[in-house]
Structures are given as structure tokens and as C-alpha cells.
Short mmCIF file of C-alpha atoms in Angstrom, two decimals:
data_model
loop_
_atom_site.label_atom_id
_atom_site.label_comp_id
_atom_site.label_asym_id
_atom_site.label_seq_id
_atom_site.Cartn_x
_atom_site.Cartn_y
_atom_site.Cartn_z
CA ASP A 1 -1.24 8.16 15.31
CA THR A 2 1.58 10.54 14.36
CA GLU A 3 3.72 7.98 12.63
CA VAL A 4 5.30 7.93 9.21
CA THR A 5 6.43 4.45 8.28
CA GLN A 6 9.07 3.57 5.71
CA THR A 7 9.96 0.25 4.20
CA PRO A 8 12.38 -1.33 3.86
CA LYS A 9 14.66 -0.17 6.68
CA HIS A 10 17.74 -1.22 4.74
CA LEU A 11 18.26 -1.90 1.04
CA VAL A 12 21.29 -3.08 -0.89
CA MET A 13 21.03 -2.92 -4.65
CA GLY A 14 23.27 -3.25 -7.66
CA MET A 15 23.61 -0.54 -10.26
CA THR A 16 21.41 -2.42 -12.73
CA ASN A 17 18.61 -3.21 -10.29
CA LYS A 18 15.19 -1.65 -10.02
CA LYS A 19 13.81 -1.21 -6.53
CA SER A 20 11.23 0.90 -4.74
CA LEU A 21 11.05 2.64 -1.39
CA LYS A 22 7.70 2.97 0.30
CA CYS A 23 6.36 5.57 2.71
CA GLU A 24 2.98 5.59 4.43
CA GLN A 25 1.09 7.89 6.77
CA HIS A 26 -2.46 7.78 8.12
CA MET A 27 -2.66 11.25 9.61
CA GLY A 28 -4.73 12.71 6.77
CA HIS A 29 -1.76 14.77 5.62
CA ARG A 30 -1.93 16.13 2.07
CA ALA A 31 1.74 17.01 1.63
CA MET A 32 4.48 14.41 1.41
CA TYR A 33 8.21 14.76 0.89
CA TRP A 34 11.33 12.81 -0.01
CA TYR A 35 14.70 13.85 1.41
CA LYS A 36 18.17 12.41 0.89
CA GLN A 37 20.76 12.46 3.67
CA LYS A 38 24.40 11.56 3.12
CA ALA A 39 26.50 10.54 6.10
CA LYS A 40 27.24 13.41 8.50
CA LYS A 41 25.35 15.88 6.30
CA PRO A 42 21.95 17.54 6.74
CA PRO A 43 18.90 16.22 4.87
CA GLU A 44 18.37 17.61 1.37
CA LEU A 45 14.92 18.01 -0.14
CA MET A 46 14.30 15.95 -3.27
CA PHE A 47 10.56 16.02 -4.04
CA VAL A 48 7.37 17.56 -2.70
CA TYR A 49 3.90 16.20 -3.33
CA SER A 50 0.95 18.46 -2.63
CA TYR A 51 -2.53 16.90 -2.79
CA GLU A 52 -1.07 13.90 -4.64
CA LYS A 53 0.53 16.07 -7.32
CA LEU A 54 4.26 16.61 -7.73
CA SER A 55 4.86 20.26 -6.91
CA ILE A 56 8.63 20.40 -6.46
CA ASN A 57 11.47 18.43 -8.01
CA GLU A 58 14.78 19.77 -6.75
CA SER A 59 16.67 18.90 -9.94
CA VAL A 60 16.84 15.25 -8.99
CA PRO A 61 18.25 12.86 -11.64
CA SER A 62 15.66 10.84 -13.53
CA ARG A 63 16.97 7.59 -12.06
CA PHE A 64 14.84 8.60 -9.06
CA SER A 65 11.14 8.51 -9.89
CA PRO A 66 8.58 9.47 -7.26
CA GLU A 67 4.98 8.35 -7.23
CA CYS A 68 2.02 9.24 -5.01
CA PRO A 69 -0.75 6.67 -5.67
CA ASN A 70 -3.03 8.11 -2.99
CA SER A 71 -2.98 10.59 -0.13
CA SER A 72 -1.50 8.06 2.31
CA LEU A 73 1.22 6.51 0.21
CA LEU A 74 4.43 7.76 -1.37
CA ASN A 75 6.86 5.67 -3.38
CA LEU A 76 10.33 6.33 -4.69
CA HIS A 77 11.29 4.14 -7.64
CA LEU A 78 14.98 3.57 -8.14
CA HIS A 79 16.66 2.49 -11.36
CA ALA A 80 20.26 2.41 -12.54
CA LEU A 81 21.59 4.07 -9.43
CA GLN A 82 25.21 4.97 -8.84
CA PRO A 83 27.30 4.18 -5.74
CA GLU A 84 27.20 7.88 -4.82
CA ASP A 85 23.42 7.54 -4.41
CA SER A 86 24.04 5.50 -1.27
CA ALA A 87 22.40 7.47 1.53
CA LEU A 88 19.56 7.57 4.04
CA TYR A 89 16.30 8.35 2.26
CA LEU A 90 13.78 10.08 4.48
CA CYS A 91 10.07 10.51 3.92
CA ALA A 92 8.04 13.21 5.66
CA SER A 93 4.48 14.47 5.67
CA SER A 94 2.61 17.57 6.81
CA LEU A 95 -1.04 18.54 7.03
CA VAL A 96 -0.65 20.79 4.01
CA PRO A 97 2.47 22.27 2.37
CA GLY A 98 4.30 25.24 3.79
CA PRO A 99 4.67 26.90 7.17
CA PRO A 100 3.54 26.93 9.85
CA TYR A 101 2.76 23.25 9.50
CA GLU A 102 5.38 20.96 10.95
CA GLN A 103 6.69 17.97 9.07
CA TYR A 104 6.66 14.48 10.51
CA PHE A 105 9.56 12.31 9.43
CA GLY A 106 9.87 8.57 9.08
CA PRO A 107 12.95 6.68 10.28
CA GLY A 108 14.36 6.43 6.78
CA THR A 109 15.58 3.72 4.43
CA ARG A 110 19.32 3.21 4.40
CA LEU A 111 20.28 2.51 0.80
CA THR A 112 23.56 1.03 -0.32
CA VAL A 113 24.33 0.86 -4.04
CA THR A 114 27.03 -1.63 -4.97
CA ASP B 1 15.64 31.40 1.50
CA ALA B 2 17.24 33.42 4.26
CA LYS B 3 20.12 31.66 5.96
CA THR B 4 20.79 30.82 9.58
CA THR B 5 24.04 30.57 11.52
CA GLN B 6 24.45 28.13 14.40
CA PRO B 7 27.46 26.96 16.42
CA ASN B 8 28.79 23.64 15.19
CA SER B 9 28.62 22.02 18.59
CA MET B 10 27.65 22.61 22.21
CA GLU B 11 27.97 20.66 25.42
CA SER B 12 25.62 20.51 28.34
CA ASN B 13 25.32 18.71 31.64
CA GLU B 14 22.36 16.51 32.33
CA GLU B 15 19.45 18.21 34.15
CA GLU B 16 20.78 21.69 33.39
CA PRO B 17 19.16 24.18 31.00
CA VAL B 18 20.53 24.48 27.48
CA HIS B 19 20.35 27.58 25.32
CA LEU B 20 20.94 26.92 21.62
CA PRO B 21 21.49 30.15 19.65
CA CYS B 22 20.61 30.87 16.04
CA ASN B 23 21.40 34.00 14.04
CA HIS B 24 19.25 34.96 11.08
CA SER B 25 20.10 38.56 10.30
CA THR B 26 18.49 38.52 6.83
CA ILE B 27 15.13 37.21 8.05
CA SER B 28 12.11 38.63 6.25
CA GLY B 29 8.82 39.60 7.82
CA THR B 30 7.08 36.47 6.57
CA ASP B 31 9.73 33.95 7.65
CA TYR B 32 8.78 31.46 10.34
CA ILE B 33 11.57 30.23 12.63
CA HIS B 34 11.45 26.44 12.92
CA TRP B 35 13.55 24.11 15.02
CA TYR B 36 14.00 20.42 14.32
CA ARG B 37 16.34 17.92 15.89
CA GLN B 38 17.76 14.64 14.71
CA LEU B 39 18.73 12.00 17.20
CA PRO B 40 21.35 9.45 16.14
CA SER B 41 20.02 6.94 13.61
CA GLN B 42 16.59 8.56 13.46
CA GLY B 43 14.69 10.90 11.16
CA PRO B 44 14.41 14.58 12.09
CA GLU B 45 11.82 15.53 14.69
CA TYR B 46 9.89 18.79 14.93
CA VAL B 47 10.66 20.72 18.11
CA ILE B 48 9.01 24.14 17.96
CA HIS B 49 8.36 27.12 15.72
CA GLY B 50 7.45 30.78 16.01
CA LEU B 51 6.95 33.93 14.00
CA THR B 52 7.33 36.94 16.27
CA SER B 53 6.41 36.00 19.83
CA ASN B 54 8.12 33.64 22.23
CA VAL B 55 6.65 30.15 22.21
CA ASN B 56 6.51 27.30 24.71
CA ASN B 57 5.57 23.68 24.25
CA ARG B 58 6.15 20.44 26.10
CA MET B 59 9.57 19.95 24.53
CA ALA B 60 11.15 23.40 24.63
CA SER B 61 10.82 27.15 24.56
CA LEU B 62 11.68 29.49 21.71
CA ALA B 63 12.85 32.98 22.52
CA ILE B 64 12.81 35.37 19.55
CA ALA B 65 14.72 38.65 19.66
CA GLU B 66 12.67 41.79 19.28
CA ASP B 67 14.27 42.56 15.89
CA ARG B 68 13.87 38.87 14.91
CA LYS B 69 17.48 38.69 13.79
CA SER B 70 18.24 35.94 16.28
CA SER B 71 16.49 33.31 18.33
CA THR B 72 17.30 30.84 21.08
CA LEU B 73 15.97 27.36 21.63
CA ILE B 74 15.77 26.59 25.32
CA LEU B 75 15.71 23.07 26.72
CA HIS B 76 14.79 23.55 30.35
CA ARG B 77 16.39 20.39 31.76
CA ALA B 78 18.62 18.50 29.39
CA THR B 79 18.47 14.73 29.45
CA LEU B 80 20.74 12.23 27.76
CA ARG B 81 17.96 11.70 25.24
CA ASP B 82 18.31 15.33 24.11
CA ALA B 83 21.72 14.63 22.57
CA ALA B 84 21.08 15.35 18.91
CA VAL B 85 21.76 17.71 16.03
CA TYR B 86 19.51 20.74 16.34
CA TYR B 87 18.54 22.59 13.18
CA CYS B 88 17.28 26.17 13.08
CA ILE B 89 15.44 26.75 9.81
CA LEU B 90 13.67 29.75 8.32
CA ARG B 91 10.54 28.92 6.34
CA ASP B 92 9.03 31.51 4.04
CA GLY B 93 5.35 32.02 4.75
CA GLY B 94 4.97 34.68 2.09
CA GLY B 95 3.56 32.69 -0.78
CA SER B 96 6.32 30.26 -1.63
CA GLN B 97 6.16 26.68 -0.40
CA GLY B 98 8.40 27.50 2.53
CA ASN B 99 10.21 24.21 2.31
CA LEU B 100 12.55 22.87 4.97
CA ILE B 101 16.10 23.70 3.92
CA PHE B 102 18.42 22.20 6.51
CA GLY B 103 21.73 23.84 7.39
CA LYS B 104 24.54 22.17 9.29
CA GLY B 105 22.89 22.53 12.70
CA THR B 106 24.35 22.36 16.20
CA LYS B 107 25.43 19.02 17.59
CA LEU B 108 24.44 18.97 21.25
CA SER B 109 26.25 16.60 23.59
CA VAL B 110 24.81 15.95 27.05
CA LYS B 111 27.10 14.75 29.82
CA PRO B 112 25.76 12.69 32.72
#
């Protein structure tokens, strides 16, 4: 099983809402990632979790709050988002952080902030 | 992280080979060369990676120049399903996390 699953597939939320994105993998990977992808742009790294600990936060605003409850699960909690946060949010995992280990990506959650 | 330069777009005919170039003149000795692709409406997908030697897998081949300042991803027989944005990415294996930093990539179109 080389699948990374993400739920929901689509999410529409208002600027005062609180919502969460979920990512799951059962490959025994110990590194998990969140990326943000705006339309017609490349993915941008947001967070890296290594062995369930946050190792990289790429200066992401605090309205995005990641959580890694266990080695298989990664959440992204959203609060007080802005319309410009509308994007495709991608989750990925790899056996361990760093090269040469490839990353496996999920299909993404398409988020619209109204 | 060292940068890569790729053409914005390329076209290919179905069932013909495709050579996707990537320049990385400032590559360091510990940088791995990774290729990912992103099909429309999907997450990125790993294609292949190498350090110094040419590499082959079931999806593609990676040809690395002797001075490592450039590389070429080779799709041996393009299919319509290969139409995607292809990203060439350098990942530092020298002690940093070597994260994936995506550039603009090459948009490959495949004509039937």
C-alpha cells in the first residue's frame, strides 16, 4: 500500500470558521509534510514532521496549526483564514526525512475560503 | 538550495521518446537530483532520482552529465498519460533536511 489519503477532498469555509484537514498513511513512514499549492504555481513546503515532532515550519502564519497525533496521521487545523489562503493543500510522507528518500503525495484538499 | 532551470513547456508525440532537460550549474557534491511530475488535478508523483550515475526505473531514465551541471529525464515512449508538469529538484544530502523545493517545472504536452 503506497497510498497517502487526504480528507476532505474539497472544503469551503468562512473566515470565522475552524476546520481541520486530515492526512493518513500506513506505509510506516516517519516523515510527513504539508504543502500549499496556489493555482498554476508549484507546491510550497509549509511544515515537516520528523518522528512525530515538528522539525520545520516555513514561516507559516499561526492561523495554520499542524498536529501529528501518531506516526500514521497528520492534521492541519485551520482558524480565521483569509480568502488568499484558498489553495490546494497537499500532504506527503517519506520513510524518513531527507534524500534520497522519495516523498509520496496525497491527492490534496482543495480549500476555498469565503 | 541550489537552483534548477527548466524550459517552461515542451511538446511530444505519443509513442515517441521525450528528453526533458534540466540545468543545475551550481549543484554541490552532496545534492541529489530528483524528478517529480504532477498530472492535472493530482498530487505530485515521484519519478526518479540520482546522485552521480545514470539511473533507470520502470517509469523513466535519468541521464546525468559527467560534471553534474545538467541532467535529462528520458521518457522512452510517451503516452497521453505522461502529459504533466515535470519538476527537476536538487535535494541537499549533506546534513540539512534536503527538502523538496519545487521550481516552475516543464509542462509536457503529448499529442496523439
